[in-house]
Coordinates of C-alpha atoms in Angstrom, one line a residue:
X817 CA 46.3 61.1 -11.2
X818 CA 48.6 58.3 -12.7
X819 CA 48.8 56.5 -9.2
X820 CA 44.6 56.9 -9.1
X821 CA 44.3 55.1 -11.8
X822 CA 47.1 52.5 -11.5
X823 CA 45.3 51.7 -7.9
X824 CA 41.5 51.6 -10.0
X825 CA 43.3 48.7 -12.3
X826 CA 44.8 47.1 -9.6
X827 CA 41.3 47.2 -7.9
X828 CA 39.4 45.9 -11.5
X829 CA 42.4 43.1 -11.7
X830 CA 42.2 41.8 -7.9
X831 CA 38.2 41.7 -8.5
X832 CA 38.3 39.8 -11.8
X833 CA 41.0 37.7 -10.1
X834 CA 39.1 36.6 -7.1
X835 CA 36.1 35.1 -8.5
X836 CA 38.2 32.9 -11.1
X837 CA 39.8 31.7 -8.2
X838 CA 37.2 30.4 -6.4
X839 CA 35.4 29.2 -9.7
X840 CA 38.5 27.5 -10.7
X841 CA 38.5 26.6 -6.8
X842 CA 34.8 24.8 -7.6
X843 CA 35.5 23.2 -10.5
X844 CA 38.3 21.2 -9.3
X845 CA 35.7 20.3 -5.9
X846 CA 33.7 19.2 -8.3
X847 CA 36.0 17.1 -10.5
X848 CA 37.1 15.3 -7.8
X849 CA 34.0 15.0 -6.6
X850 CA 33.0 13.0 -9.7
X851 CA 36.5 11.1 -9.8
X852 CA 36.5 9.8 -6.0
X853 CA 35.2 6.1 -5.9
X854 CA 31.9 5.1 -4.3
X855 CA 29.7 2.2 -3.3
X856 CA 25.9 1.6 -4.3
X857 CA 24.8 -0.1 -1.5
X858 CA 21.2 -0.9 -1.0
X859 CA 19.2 -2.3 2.9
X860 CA 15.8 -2.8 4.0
X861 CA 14.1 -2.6 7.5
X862 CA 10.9 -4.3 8.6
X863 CA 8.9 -4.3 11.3
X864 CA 6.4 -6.3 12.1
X865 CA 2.9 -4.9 13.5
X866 CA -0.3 -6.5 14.5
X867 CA -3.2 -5.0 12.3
X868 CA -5.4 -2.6 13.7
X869 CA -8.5 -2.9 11.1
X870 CA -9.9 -5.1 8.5
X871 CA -11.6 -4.8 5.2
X872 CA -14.2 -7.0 4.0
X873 CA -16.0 -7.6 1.2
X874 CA -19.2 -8.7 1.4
X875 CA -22.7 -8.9 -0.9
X876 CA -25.6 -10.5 -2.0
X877 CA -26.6 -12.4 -5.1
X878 CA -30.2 -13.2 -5.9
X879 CA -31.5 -14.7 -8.4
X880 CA -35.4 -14.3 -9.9
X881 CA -37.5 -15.1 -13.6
X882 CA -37.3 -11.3 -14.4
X883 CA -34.6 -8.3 -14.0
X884 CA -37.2 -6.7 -11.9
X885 CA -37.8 -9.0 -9.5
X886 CA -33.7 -10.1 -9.2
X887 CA -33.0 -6.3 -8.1
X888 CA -36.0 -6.1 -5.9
X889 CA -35.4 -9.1 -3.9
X890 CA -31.4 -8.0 -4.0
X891 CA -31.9 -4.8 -2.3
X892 CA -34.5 -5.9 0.1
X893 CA -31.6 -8.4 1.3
X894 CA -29.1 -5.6 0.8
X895 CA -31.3 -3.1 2.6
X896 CA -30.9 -5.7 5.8
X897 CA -27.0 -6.5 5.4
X898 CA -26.3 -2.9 5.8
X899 CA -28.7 -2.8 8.9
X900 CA -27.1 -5.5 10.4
X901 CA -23.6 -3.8 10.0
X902 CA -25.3 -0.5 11.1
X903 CA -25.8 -2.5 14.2
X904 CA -22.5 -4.0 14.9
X905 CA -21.2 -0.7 15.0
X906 CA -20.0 0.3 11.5
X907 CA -19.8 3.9 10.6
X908 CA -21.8 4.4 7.5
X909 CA -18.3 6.2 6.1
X910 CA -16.9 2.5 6.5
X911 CA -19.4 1.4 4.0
X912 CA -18.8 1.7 0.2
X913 CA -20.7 -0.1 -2.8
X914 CA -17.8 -1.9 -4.4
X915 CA -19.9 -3.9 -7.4
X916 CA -23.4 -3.7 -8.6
X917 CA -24.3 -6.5 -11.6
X918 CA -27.5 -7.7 -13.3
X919 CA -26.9 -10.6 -15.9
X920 CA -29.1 -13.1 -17.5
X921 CA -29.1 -16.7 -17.2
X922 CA -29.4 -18.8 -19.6
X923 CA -29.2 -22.6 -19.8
X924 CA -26.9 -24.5 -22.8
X925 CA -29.2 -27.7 -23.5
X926 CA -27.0 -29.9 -25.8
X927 CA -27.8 -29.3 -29.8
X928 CA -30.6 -26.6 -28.7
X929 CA -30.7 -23.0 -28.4
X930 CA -29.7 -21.3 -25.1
X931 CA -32.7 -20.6 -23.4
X932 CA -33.4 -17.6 -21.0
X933 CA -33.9 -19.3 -17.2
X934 CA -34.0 -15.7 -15.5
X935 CA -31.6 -13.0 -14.0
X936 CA -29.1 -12.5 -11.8
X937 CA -28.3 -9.7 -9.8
X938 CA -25.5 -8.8 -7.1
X939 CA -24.4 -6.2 -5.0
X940 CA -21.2 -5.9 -3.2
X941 CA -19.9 -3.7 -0.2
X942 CA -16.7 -3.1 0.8
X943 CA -16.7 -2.4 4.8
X944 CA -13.9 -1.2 7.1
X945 CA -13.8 -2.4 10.6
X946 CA -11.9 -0.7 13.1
X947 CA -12.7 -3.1 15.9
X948 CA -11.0 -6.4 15.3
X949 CA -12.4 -8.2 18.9
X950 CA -15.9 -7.8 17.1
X951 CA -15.3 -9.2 13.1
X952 CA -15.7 -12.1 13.7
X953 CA -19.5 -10.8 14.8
X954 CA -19.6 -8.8 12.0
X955 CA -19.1 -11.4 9.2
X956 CA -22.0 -13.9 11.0
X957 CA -24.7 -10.7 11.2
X958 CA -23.9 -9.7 7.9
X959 CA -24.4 -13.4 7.0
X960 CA -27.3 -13.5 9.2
X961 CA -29.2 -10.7 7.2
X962 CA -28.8 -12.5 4.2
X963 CA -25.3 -12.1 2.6
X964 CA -24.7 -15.2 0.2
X965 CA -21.1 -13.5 -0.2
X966 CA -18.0 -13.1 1.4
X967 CA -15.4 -12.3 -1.0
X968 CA -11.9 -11.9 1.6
X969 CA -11.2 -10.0 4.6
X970 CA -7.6 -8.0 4.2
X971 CA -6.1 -6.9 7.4
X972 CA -4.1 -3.7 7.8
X973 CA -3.3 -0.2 9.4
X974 CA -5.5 2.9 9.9
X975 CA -1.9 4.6 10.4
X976 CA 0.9 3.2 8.8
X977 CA 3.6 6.3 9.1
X978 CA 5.0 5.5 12.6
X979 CA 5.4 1.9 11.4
X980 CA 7.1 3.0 8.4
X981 CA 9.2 5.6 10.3
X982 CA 10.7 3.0 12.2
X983 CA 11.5 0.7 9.2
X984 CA 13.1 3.2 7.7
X985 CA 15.3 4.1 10.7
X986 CA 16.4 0.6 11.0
X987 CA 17.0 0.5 6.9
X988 CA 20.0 3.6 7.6
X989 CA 20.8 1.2 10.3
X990 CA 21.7 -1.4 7.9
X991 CA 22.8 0.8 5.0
X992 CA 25.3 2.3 6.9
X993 CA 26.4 -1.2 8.6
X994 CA 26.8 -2.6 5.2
X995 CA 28.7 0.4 3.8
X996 CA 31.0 0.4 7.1
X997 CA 32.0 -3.4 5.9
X998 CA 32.8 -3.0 2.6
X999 CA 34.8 0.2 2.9
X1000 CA 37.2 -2.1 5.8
X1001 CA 37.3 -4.9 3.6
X1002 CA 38.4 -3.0 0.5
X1003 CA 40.6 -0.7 2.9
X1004 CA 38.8 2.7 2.0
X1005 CA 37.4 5.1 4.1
X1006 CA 33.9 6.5 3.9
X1007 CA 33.9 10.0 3.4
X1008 CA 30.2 10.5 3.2
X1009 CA 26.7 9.6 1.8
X1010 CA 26.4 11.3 -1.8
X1011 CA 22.3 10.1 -2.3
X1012 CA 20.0 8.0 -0.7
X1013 CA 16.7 6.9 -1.9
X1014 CA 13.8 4.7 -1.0
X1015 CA 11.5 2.2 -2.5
X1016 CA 8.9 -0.2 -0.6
X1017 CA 6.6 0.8 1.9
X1018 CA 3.6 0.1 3.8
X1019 CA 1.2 -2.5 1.6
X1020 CA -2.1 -3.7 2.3
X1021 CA -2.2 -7.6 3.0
X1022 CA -4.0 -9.4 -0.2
X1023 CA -7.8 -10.3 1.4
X1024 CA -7.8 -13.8 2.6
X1025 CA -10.4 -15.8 0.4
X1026 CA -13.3 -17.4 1.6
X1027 CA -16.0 -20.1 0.0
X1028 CA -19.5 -18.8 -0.5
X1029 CA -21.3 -17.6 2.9
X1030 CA -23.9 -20.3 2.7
X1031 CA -21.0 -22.9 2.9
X1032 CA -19.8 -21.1 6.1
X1033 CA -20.7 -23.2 9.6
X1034 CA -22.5 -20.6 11.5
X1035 CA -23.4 -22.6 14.3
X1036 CA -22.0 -22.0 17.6
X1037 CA -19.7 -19.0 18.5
X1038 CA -18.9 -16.1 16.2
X1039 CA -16.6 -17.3 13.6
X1040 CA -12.9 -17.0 14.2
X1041 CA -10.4 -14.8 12.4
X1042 CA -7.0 -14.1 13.0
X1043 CA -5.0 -11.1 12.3
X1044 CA -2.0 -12.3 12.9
X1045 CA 1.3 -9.8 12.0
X1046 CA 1.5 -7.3 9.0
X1047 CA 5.1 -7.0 7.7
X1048 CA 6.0 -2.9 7.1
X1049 CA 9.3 -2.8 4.5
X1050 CA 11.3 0.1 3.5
X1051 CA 13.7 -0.4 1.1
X1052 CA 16.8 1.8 0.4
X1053 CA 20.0 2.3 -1.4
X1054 CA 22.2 4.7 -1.4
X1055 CA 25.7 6.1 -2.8
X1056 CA 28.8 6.6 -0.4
X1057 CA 31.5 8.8 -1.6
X1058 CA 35.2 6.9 -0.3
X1059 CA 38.9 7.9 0.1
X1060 CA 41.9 5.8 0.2

């Protein structure tokens, strides 16, 4: 009986025992864990991608002696834009009323009360086009039907994740170059990548401005615009544990 229980304490002390080891085990892992030196480095990728749509902004303004008459001759002119963009191939889910305004008008004569010359009304559309061979057609039948406004066309991706995908690959391309230096020129040795993470990413190019449509030549062929190259940027940084 006394062997039976001097074997049950033995038991109780070796299980008590073996868990304090190994938290005794983690807490020191962990210590020097917090003690061992690191870099905070930070990279950036980029590729760059021609654009594969273009977004547009486009209205009309009309101007009449009453508020009625303003927004009736506005939406008949309106009424034709979107026809014309119906036309050039635009999916109707690729058109969205961006602005709608009526104001009065009202001229300032010098020492006299303003006086009401009539009312203004616009309407504005933001469009989507998906085939860049034919925008240039697009902005002179939109202008054709009676738009007095083009407010920018902004060039960009339908897609961006395999463009990002790649500029992030070639940002733990350079994170890990640059890491790779500075551990042989301070004579450490990496040991491994504590945390990473990521700023930037895919952004829309700011619309490129244009003068009122009226302004615009529209003789000859349809007018040119160039898409050029979009810049996609992932930025990164990242902690790397080091040994001596």
């Amino acid at each position: 009986m006394k062997a039976l229980l001097r074997a049950s304490a033995l038991a109780l002390t070796l299980a008590v025992a073996v868990p304090a080891v190994a938290q005794a085990q983690t807490m020191s892992d962990m210590h020097a864990q917090m003690t061992a030196p690191t870099f905070t480095l930070s990279a950036s990728g980029e590729v760059r991608i021609a654009p594969d749509m273009a977004t547009i902004t486009t209205g009309v303004q009309t101007q009449a002696a009453t508020a009625a008459e303003a927004m009736a001759q506005n939406r008949t002119q309106m009424n034709q834009v979107v026809a014309a963009l119906r036309r050039q191939g635009i999916e109707e889910r690729h058109i969205q009323t961006s602005g709608l305004n009526l104001n009065a008008v009202y001229d300032y004569p010098q020492n006299e009360q303003p006086r009401l010359r009539g009312y203004q009304a616009s309407n504005q559309v933001t469009i989507q086009v998906h085939d860049l061979d034919g925008l240039g057609q697009a902005i002179d039948a939109v202008v054709a039907a009676g738009a007095n406004q083009i407010n920018g066309v902004a060039f960009g991706l339908s897609d961006p994740r395999a463009a990002e995908d790649q500029a992030r690959r070639a940002a733990v391309r350079a994170l890990q170059a640059k890491a790779q230096l500075y551990a042989e020129a301070t004579g450490m040795r990496l040991v491994g990548l504590r945390s990473l993470s990521e700023g930037g990413g895919y952004q829309p190019q700011p619309p490129v401005m244009y003068a009122r449509a009226e302004a615009m030549d529209m003789g000859g062929a349809a007018t040119p615009v160039q898409g050029g190259e979009l810049v996609v940027r992932i930025d990164i940084s990242g902690v790397y544990e080091l040994s001596r």
